[in-house]
Short mmCIF file of C-alpha atoms in Angstrom, two decimals:
data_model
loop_
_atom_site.label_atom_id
_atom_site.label_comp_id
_atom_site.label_asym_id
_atom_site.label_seq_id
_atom_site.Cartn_x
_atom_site.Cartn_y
_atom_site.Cartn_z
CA UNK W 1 -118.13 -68.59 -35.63
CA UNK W 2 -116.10 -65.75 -33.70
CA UNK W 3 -118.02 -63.87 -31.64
CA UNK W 4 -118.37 -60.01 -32.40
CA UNK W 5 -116.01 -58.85 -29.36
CA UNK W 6 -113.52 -61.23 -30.64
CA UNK W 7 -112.96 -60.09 -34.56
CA UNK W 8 -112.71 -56.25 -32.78
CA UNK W 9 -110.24 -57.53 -30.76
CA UNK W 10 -108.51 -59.49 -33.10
CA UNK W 11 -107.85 -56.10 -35.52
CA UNK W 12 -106.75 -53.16 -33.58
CA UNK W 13 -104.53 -50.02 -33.61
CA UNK W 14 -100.94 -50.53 -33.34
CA UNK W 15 -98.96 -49.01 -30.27
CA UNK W 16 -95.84 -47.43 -30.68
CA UNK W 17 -93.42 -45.82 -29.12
CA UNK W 18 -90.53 -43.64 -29.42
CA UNK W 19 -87.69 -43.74 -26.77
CA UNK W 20 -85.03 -40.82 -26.46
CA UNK W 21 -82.90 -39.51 -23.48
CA UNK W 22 -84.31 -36.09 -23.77
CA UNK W 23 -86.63 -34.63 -25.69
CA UNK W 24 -84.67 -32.55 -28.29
CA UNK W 25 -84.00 -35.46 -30.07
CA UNK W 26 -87.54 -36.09 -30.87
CA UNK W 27 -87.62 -32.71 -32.43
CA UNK W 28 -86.24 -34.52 -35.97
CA UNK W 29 -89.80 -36.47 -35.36
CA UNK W 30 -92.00 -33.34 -35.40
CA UNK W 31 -94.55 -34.17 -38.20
CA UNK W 32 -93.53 -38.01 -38.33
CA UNK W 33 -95.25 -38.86 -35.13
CA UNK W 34 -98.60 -36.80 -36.49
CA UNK W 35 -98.28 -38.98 -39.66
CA UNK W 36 -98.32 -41.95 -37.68
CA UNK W 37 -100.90 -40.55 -35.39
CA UNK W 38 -102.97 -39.99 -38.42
CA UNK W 39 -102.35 -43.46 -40.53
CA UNK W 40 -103.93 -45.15 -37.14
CA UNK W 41 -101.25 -45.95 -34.75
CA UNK W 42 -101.50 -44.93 -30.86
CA UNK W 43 -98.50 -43.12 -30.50
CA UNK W 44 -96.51 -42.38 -27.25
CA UNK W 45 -93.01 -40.57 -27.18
CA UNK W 46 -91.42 -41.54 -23.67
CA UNK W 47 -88.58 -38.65 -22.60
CA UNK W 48 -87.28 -37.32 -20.41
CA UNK W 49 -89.89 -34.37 -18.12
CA UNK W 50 -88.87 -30.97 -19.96
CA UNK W 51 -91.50 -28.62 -21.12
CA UNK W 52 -90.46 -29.36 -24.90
CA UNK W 53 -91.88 -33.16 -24.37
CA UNK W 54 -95.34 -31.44 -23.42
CA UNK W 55 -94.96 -28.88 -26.34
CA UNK W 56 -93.55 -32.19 -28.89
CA UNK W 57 -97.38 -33.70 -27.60
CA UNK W 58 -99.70 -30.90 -28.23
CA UNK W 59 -98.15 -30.01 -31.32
CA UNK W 60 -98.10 -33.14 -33.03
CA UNK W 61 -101.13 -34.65 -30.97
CA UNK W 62 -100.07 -38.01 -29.21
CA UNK W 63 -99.69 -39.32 -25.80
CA UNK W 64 -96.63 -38.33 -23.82
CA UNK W 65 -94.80 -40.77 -20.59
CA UNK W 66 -92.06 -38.30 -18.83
CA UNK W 67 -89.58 -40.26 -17.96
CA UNK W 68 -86.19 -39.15 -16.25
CA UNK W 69 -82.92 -40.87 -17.93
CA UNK W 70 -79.58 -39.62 -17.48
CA UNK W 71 -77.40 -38.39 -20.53
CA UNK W 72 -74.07 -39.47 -19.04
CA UNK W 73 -73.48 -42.78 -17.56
CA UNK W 74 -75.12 -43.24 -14.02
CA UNK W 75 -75.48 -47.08 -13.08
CA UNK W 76 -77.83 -46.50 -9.94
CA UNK W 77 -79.87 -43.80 -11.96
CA UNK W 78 -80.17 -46.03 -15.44
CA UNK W 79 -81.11 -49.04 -13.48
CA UNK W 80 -84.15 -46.99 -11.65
CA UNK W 81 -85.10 -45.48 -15.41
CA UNK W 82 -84.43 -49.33 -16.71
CA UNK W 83 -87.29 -50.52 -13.78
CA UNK W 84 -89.79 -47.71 -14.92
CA UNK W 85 -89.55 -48.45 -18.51
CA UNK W 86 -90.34 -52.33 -18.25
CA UNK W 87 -93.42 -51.05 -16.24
CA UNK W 88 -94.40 -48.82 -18.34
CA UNK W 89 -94.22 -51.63 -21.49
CA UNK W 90 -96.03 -53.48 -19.60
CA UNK W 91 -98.84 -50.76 -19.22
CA UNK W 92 -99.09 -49.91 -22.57
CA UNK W 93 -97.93 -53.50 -24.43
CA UNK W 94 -96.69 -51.73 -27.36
CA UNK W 95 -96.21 -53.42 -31.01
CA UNK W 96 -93.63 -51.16 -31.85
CA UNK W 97 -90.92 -49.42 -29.49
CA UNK W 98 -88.54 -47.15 -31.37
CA UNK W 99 -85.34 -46.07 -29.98
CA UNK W 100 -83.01 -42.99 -30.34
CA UNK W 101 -79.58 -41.51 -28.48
CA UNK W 102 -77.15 -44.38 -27.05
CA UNK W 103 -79.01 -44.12 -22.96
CA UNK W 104 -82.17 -44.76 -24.31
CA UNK W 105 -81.35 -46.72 -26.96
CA UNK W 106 -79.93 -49.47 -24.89
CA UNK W 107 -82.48 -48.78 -21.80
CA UNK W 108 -85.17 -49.14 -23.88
CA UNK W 109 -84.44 -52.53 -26.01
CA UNK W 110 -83.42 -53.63 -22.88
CA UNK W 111 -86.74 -53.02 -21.44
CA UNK W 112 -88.44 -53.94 -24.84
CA UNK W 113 -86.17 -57.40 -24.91
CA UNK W 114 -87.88 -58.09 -21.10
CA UNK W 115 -91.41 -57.48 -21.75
CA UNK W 116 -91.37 -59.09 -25.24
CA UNK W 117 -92.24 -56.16 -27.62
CA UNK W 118 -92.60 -57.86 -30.70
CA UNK W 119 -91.08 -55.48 -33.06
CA UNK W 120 -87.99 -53.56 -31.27
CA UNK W 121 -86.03 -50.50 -34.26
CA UNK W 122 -83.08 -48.97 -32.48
CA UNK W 123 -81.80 -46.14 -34.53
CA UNK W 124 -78.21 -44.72 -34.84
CA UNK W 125 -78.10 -41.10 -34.93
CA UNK W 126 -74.19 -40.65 -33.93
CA UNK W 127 -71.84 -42.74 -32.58
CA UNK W 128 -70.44 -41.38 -29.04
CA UNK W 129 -67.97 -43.91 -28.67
CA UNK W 130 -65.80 -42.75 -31.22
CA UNK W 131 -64.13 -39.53 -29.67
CA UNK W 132 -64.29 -41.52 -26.30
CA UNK W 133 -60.66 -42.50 -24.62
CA UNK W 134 -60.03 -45.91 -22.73
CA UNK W 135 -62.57 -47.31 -19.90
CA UNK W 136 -65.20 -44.41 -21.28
CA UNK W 137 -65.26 -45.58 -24.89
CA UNK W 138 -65.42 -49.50 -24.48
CA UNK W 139 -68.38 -48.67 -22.02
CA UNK W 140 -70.10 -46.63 -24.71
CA UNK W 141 -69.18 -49.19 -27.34
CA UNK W 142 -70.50 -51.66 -25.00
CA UNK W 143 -74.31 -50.00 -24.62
CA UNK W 144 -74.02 -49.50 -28.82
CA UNK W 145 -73.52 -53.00 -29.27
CA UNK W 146 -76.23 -54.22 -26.22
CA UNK W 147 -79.00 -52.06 -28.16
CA UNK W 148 -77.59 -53.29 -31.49
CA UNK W 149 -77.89 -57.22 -30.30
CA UNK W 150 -81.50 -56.64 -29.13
CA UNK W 151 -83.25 -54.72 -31.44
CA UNK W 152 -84.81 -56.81 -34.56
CA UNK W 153 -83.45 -54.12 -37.08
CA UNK W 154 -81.19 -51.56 -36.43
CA UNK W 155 -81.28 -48.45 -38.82
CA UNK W 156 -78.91 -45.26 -39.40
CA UNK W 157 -79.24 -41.94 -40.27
CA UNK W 158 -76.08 -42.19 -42.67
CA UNK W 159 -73.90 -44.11 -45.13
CA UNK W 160 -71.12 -43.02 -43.78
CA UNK W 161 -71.90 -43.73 -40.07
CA UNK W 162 -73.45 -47.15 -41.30
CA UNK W 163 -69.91 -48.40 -42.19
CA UNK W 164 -67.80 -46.93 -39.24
CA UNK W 165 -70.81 -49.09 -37.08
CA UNK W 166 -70.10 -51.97 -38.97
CA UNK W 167 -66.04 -51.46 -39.06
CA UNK W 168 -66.31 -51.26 -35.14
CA UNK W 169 -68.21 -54.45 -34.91
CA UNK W 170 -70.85 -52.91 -32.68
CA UNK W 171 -73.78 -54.66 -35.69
CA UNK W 172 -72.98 -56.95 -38.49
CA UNK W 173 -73.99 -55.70 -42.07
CA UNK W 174 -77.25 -57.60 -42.80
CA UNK W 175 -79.12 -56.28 -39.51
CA UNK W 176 -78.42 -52.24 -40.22
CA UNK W 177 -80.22 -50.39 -43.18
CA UNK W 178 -80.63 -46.55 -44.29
CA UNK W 179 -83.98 -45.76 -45.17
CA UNK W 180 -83.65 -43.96 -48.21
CA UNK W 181 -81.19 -40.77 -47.54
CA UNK W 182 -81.65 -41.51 -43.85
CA UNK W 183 -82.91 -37.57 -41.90
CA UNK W 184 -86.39 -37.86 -41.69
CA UNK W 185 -86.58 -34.69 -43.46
CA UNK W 186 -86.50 -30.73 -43.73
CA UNK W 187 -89.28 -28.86 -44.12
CA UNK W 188 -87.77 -26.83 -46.67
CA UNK W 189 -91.14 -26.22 -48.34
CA UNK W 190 -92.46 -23.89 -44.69
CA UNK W 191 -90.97 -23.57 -41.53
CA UNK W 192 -86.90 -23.22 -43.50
CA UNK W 193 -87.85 -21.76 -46.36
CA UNK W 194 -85.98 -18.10 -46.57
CA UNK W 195 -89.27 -16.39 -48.60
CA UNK W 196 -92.03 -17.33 -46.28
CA UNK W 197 -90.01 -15.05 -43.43
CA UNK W 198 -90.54 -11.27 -43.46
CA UNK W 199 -88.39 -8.99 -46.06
CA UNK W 200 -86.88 -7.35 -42.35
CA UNK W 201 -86.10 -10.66 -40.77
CA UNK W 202 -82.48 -10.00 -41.51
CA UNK W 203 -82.02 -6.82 -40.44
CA UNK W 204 -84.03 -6.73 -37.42
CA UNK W 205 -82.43 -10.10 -36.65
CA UNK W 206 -78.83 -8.72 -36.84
CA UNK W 207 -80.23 -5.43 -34.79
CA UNK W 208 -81.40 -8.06 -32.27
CA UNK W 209 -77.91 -9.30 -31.50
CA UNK W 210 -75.69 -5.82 -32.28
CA UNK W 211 -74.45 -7.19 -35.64
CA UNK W 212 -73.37 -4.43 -37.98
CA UNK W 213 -76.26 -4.32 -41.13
CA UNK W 214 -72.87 -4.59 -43.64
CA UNK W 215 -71.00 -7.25 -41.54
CA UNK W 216 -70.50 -10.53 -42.52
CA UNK W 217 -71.76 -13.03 -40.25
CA UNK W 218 -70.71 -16.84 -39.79
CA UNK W 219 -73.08 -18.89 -37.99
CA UNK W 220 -73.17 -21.73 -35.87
CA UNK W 221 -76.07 -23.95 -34.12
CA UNK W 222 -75.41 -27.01 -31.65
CA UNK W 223 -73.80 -27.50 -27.97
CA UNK W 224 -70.73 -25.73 -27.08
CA UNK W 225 -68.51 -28.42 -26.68
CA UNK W 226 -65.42 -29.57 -27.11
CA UNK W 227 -66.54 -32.72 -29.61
CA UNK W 228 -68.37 -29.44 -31.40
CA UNK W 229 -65.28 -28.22 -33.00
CA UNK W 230 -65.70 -24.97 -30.97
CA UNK W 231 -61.86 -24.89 -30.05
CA UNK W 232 -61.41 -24.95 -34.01
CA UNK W 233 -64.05 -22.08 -34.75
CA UNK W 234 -62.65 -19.56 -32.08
CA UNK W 235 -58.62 -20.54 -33.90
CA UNK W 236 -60.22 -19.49 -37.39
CA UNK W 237 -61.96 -16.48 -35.85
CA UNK W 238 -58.72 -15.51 -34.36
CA UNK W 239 -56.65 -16.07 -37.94
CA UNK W 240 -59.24 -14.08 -40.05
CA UNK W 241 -60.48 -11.29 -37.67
CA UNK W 242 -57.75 -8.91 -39.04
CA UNK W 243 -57.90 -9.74 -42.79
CA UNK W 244 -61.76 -9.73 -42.84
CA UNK W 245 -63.13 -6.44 -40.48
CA UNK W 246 -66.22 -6.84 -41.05
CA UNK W 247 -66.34 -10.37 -39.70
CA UNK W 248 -69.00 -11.15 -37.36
CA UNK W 249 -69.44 -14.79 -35.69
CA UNK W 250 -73.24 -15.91 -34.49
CA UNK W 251 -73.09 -18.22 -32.41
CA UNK W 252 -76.49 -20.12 -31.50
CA UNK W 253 -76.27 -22.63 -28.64
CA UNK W 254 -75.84 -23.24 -24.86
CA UNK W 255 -72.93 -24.59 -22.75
CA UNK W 256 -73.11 -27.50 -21.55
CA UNK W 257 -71.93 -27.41 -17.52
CA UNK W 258 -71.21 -31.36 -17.68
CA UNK W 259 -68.99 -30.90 -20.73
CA UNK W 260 -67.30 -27.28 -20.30
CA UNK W 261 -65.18 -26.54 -22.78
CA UNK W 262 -61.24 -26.27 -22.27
CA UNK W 263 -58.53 -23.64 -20.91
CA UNK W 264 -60.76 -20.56 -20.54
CA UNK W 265 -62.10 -20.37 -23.71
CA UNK W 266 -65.97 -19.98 -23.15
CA UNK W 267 -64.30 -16.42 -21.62
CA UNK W 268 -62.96 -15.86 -24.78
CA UNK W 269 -66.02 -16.36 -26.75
CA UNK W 270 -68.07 -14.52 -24.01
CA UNK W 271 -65.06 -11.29 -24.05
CA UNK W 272 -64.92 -10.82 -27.96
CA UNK W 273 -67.18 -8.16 -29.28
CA UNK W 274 -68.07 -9.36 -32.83
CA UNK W 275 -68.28 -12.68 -31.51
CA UNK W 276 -72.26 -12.61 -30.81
CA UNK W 277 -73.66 -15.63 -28.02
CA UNK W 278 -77.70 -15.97 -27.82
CA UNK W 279 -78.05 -19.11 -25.96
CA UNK W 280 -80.59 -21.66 -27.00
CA UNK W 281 -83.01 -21.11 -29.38
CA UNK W 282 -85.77 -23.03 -31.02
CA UNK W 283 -86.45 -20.86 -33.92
CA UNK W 284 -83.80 -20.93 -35.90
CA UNK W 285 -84.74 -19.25 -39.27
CA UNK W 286 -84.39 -15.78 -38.55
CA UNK W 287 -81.14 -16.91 -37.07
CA UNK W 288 -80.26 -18.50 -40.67
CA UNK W 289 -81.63 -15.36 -42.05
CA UNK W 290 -78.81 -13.26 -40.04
CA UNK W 291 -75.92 -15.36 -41.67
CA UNK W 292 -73.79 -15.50 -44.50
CA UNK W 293 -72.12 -19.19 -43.72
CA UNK W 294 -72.87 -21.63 -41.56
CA UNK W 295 -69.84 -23.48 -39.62
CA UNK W 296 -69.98 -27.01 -38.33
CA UNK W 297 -66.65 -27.93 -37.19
CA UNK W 298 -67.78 -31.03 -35.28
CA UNK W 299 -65.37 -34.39 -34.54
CA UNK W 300 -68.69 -36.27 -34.55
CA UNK W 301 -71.95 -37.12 -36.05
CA UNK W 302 -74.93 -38.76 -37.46
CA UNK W 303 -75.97 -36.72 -39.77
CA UNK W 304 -75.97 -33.20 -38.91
CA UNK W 305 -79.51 -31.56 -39.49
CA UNK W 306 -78.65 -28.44 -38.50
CA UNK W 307 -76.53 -28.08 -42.09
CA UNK W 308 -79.80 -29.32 -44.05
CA UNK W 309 -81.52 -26.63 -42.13
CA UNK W 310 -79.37 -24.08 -43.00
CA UNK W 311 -78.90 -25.59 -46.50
CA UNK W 312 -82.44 -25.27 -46.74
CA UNK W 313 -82.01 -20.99 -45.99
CA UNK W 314 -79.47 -21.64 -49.14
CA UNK W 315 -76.67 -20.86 -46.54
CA UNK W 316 -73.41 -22.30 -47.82
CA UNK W 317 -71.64 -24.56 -45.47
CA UNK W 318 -68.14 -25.06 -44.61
CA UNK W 319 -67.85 -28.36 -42.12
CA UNK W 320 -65.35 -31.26 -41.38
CA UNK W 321 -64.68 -33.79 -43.41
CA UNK W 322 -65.64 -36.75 -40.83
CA UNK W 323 -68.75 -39.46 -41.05
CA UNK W 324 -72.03 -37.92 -41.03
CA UNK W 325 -71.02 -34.74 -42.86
CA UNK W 326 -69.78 -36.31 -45.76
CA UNK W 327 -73.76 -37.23 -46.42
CA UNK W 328 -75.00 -34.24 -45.31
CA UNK W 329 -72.86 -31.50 -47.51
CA UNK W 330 -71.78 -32.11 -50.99
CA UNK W 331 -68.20 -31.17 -51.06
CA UNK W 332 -67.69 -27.78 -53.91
CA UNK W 333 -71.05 -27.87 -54.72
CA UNK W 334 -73.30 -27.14 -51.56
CA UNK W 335 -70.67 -26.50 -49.09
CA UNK W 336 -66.36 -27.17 -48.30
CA UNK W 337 -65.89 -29.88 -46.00
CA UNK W 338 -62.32 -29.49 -44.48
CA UNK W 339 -59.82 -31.70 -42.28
CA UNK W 340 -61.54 -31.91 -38.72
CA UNK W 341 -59.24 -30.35 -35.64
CA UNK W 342 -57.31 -28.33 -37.86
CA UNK W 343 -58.33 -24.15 -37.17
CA UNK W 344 -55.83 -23.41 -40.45
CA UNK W 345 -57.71 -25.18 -42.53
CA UNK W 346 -61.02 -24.29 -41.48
CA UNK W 347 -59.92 -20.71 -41.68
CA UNK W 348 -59.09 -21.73 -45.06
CA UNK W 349 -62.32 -22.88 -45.95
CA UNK W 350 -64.19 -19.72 -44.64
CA UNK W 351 -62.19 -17.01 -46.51
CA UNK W 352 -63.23 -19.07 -49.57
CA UNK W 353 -66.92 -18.16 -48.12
CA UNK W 354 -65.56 -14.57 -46.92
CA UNK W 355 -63.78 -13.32 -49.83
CA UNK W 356 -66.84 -14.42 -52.64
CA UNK W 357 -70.54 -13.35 -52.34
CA UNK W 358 -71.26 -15.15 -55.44
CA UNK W 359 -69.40 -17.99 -54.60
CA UNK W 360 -71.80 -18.23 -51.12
CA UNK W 361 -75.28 -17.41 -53.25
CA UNK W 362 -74.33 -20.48 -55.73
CA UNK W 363 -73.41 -22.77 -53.36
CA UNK W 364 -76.24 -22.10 -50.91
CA UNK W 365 -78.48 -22.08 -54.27
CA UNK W 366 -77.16 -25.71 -54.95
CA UNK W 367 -77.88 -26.53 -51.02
CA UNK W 368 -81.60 -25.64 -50.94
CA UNK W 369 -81.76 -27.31 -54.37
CA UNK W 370 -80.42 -30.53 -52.80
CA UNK W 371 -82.42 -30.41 -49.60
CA UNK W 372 -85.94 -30.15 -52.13
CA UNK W 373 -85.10 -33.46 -54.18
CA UNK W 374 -83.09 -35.69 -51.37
CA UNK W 375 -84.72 -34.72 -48.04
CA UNK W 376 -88.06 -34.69 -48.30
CA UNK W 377 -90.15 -35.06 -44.95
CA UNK W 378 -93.28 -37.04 -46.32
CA UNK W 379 -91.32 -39.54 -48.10
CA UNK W 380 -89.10 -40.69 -44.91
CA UNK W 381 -92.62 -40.99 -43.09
CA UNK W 382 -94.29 -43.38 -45.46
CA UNK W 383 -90.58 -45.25 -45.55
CA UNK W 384 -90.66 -45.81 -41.82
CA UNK W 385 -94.75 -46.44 -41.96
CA UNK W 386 -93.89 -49.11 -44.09
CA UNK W 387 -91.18 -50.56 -42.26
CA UNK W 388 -93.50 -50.92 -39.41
CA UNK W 389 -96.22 -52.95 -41.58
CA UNK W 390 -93.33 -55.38 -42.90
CA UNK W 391 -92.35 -56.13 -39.86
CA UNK W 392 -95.22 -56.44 -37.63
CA UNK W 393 -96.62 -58.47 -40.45
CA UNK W 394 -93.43 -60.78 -40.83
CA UNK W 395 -94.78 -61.51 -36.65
CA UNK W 396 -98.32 -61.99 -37.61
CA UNK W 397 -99.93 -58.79 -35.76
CA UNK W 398 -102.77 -58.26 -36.88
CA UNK W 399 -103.70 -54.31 -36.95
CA UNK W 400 -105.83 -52.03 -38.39
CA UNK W 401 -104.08 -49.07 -40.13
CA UNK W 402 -105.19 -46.54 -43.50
CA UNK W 403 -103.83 -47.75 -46.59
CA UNK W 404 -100.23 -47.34 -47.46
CA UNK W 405 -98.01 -47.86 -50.73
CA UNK W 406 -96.23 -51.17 -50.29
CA UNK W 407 -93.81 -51.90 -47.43
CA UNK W 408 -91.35 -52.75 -50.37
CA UNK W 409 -91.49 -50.07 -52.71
CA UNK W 410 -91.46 -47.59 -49.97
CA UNK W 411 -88.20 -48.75 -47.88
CA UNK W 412 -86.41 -49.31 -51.36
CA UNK W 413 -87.18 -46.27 -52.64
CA UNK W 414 -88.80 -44.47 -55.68
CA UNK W 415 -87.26 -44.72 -59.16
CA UNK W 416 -86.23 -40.85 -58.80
CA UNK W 417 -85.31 -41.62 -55.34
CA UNK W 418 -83.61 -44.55 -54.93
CA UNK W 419 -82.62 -46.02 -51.22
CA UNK W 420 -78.94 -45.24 -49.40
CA UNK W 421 -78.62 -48.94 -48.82
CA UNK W 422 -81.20 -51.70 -48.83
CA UNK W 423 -79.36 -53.77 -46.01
CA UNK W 424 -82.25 -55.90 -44.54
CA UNK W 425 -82.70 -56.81 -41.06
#
């Protein structure tokens, strides 16, 4: 007969732990890690020391590990953060280690792979590589494969960016899946939803930045950087400035000293007087609130949040055509996705925005819409909650954890919800 110390030991709460670079990309996990907090796991998010990784802990309650790991490539620096994270796995002996962003995505299965973590997710949220040249991109492709090879299951925030991974040969078809629409969510119901802000947010927003109250404003959120498009957005500013007076751009975002963008043109943006700059900023509805069109004109992505957000504000969106934003924006019905690198055509796509109120209010009706039925937060948190229980129980763990629906039915979806792909690890 087992001795009482041994059946407590023998049932216990699961550690896991999320991996990224830095900490804005554990922003997407705001509410997720509470969820898991709450069904019984001990949760740790391991990030690089900024005072959003402290904020990311108190709001959502878990245990933080600063960390320092390098964005860019920087052998001598990644093999110091490498050391530090197998030390730190073998501190806390987690069940679970969850990776995110290509430097900590390979760092940590790495480190994961070494200590023998017995369930090891690395998740794709963009694909660097791919607007890489030469030496660069086969290194990048390199780390995407090396975190691909040593994670048990590899998932992806898109369809889209699920077959370009596969195409490239960085993970074969059977080990990546898309939990059901693959962003773990919008809160579309509080913190983006356009009728919970004040009836002045608008105004007083646009006062804020010296926007005319009868201009109208397109928007855009991310880094200013070359891969953003931002080249692209300044040509289509310059094409429809004179047609469209009353054409205001709002541009929410910081520059990026590592990445500057090219031939003078952050001097340009920084010059023009109804081109507005605020820098980075976390709270992005009243921003949203300010605009009449969001503009994504990326070369890359995952799947770009930042159009469910705005979506979410019923913003209409114009945005490129590319992998990643063909799953985010429905194409004449929630937004106009146009050819990427081409400033005619984007211009194009905007004076469809510019030259039609209605046609902005029914398309940004049609986004929020969307974002309600397909990208709800609660059901991507049960999805990955359930993940976890298949797969620690396929490795006999035995844990201790509140009830759940079944792994299966969660990760393939509900009737009204079906799953993006079902590709099993």
């Amino acid at each position: 007969m087992k001795s009482p110390s041994n059946t407590k030991s023998s049932t216990r709460s699961p550690v896991l732990v999320h991996v990224t670079t830095v900490p804005g990309a554990l922003r997407v996990l705001r509410g997720q890690l509470a969820h898991m907090r709450e069904q019984g796991y001990e949760v740790h998010a391991v990030s690089s020391p900024e005072p959003l990784l402290e904020e990311i802990g108190q709001s959502d309650q878990i245990q933080i590990q600063p960390l320092t790991m390098a964005r860019e490539i920087a052998p001598f620096r990644d093999l110091v953060s490498l050391c530090k994270l197998i030390l730190l796995f073998l501190r806390l002996k987690p069940d679970v280690v969850h990776s995110h962003t290509p430097k900590a995505g390979m760092l940590a299965m790495i480190a994961a792979f070494v200590t023998r973590v017995p369930v090891r997710v690395y998740h794709i949220r963009g694909l660097r590589f791919v607007t890489a040249l030469g030496f660069k991109r086969k290194l990048l492709k390199t780390c995407e494969w090396i975190a691909c090879r040593l994670a048990h299951r590899v998932l992806c925030v898109s369809r889209s960016v699920r077959q370009v991974a596969i195409e490239e040969q960085i993970v074969s078809a059977q080990r990546i899946q898309v939990l059901l629409r693959g962003s773990h969510g919008i809160d579309a119901e509080g913190f983006f939803h356009p009728d919970r802000l004040p009836t002045q947010t608008r105004s007083a927003t646009r006062q804020q930045w010296s926007i005319p109250e009868e201009a109208t404003v397109i928007g855009f959120v991310g880094r200013l950087v070359r891969d953003k498009g931002i080249s692209e957005f300044y040509e289509a500013f310059q094409l429809l400035k004179d047609d469209y007076p009353q054409l205001h751009y709002l541009i929410v975002g910081f520059f990026e000293e590592g990445d500057p963008l090219p031939g003078g043109l952050r001097e340009k943006l920084e010059q023009e007087s109804r081109i507005h700059l605020t820098g980075k900023q976390f709270n992005t509805p009243p921003l949203f609130a300010a605009m009449d069109v969001l503009c994504l004109p990326t070369y890359r992505e995952g799947l770009p949040f930042v159009t469910l957000e705005a979506a979410a504000m019923e913003l209409p969106i114009v945005a490129t055509d590319i992998p990643g934003c063909i799953d985010a924006v429905e194409n004449e019905v929630t937004g106009l996705l146009v050819e990427v690198a081409n400033g005619p055509a984007l211009s194009d796509g905007l004076a469809a925005y510019l030259s039609s109120p209605l046609f902005r209010r029914e398309h940004g009706a049609a986004g929020r819409e969307r974002v309600l039925r397909d990208f709800r937060p609660f059901d991507m948190w049960r999805a990955t909650d359930a993940m976890y229980r298949e797969m620690m129980g396929a490795r006999k763990i035995s844990i201790q954890l509140q009830d759940n629906v079944s792994a299966n039915s969660v990760i393939t979806g509900k009737p009204e919800q079906p799953p993006v792909t079902s590709a099993a690890a």
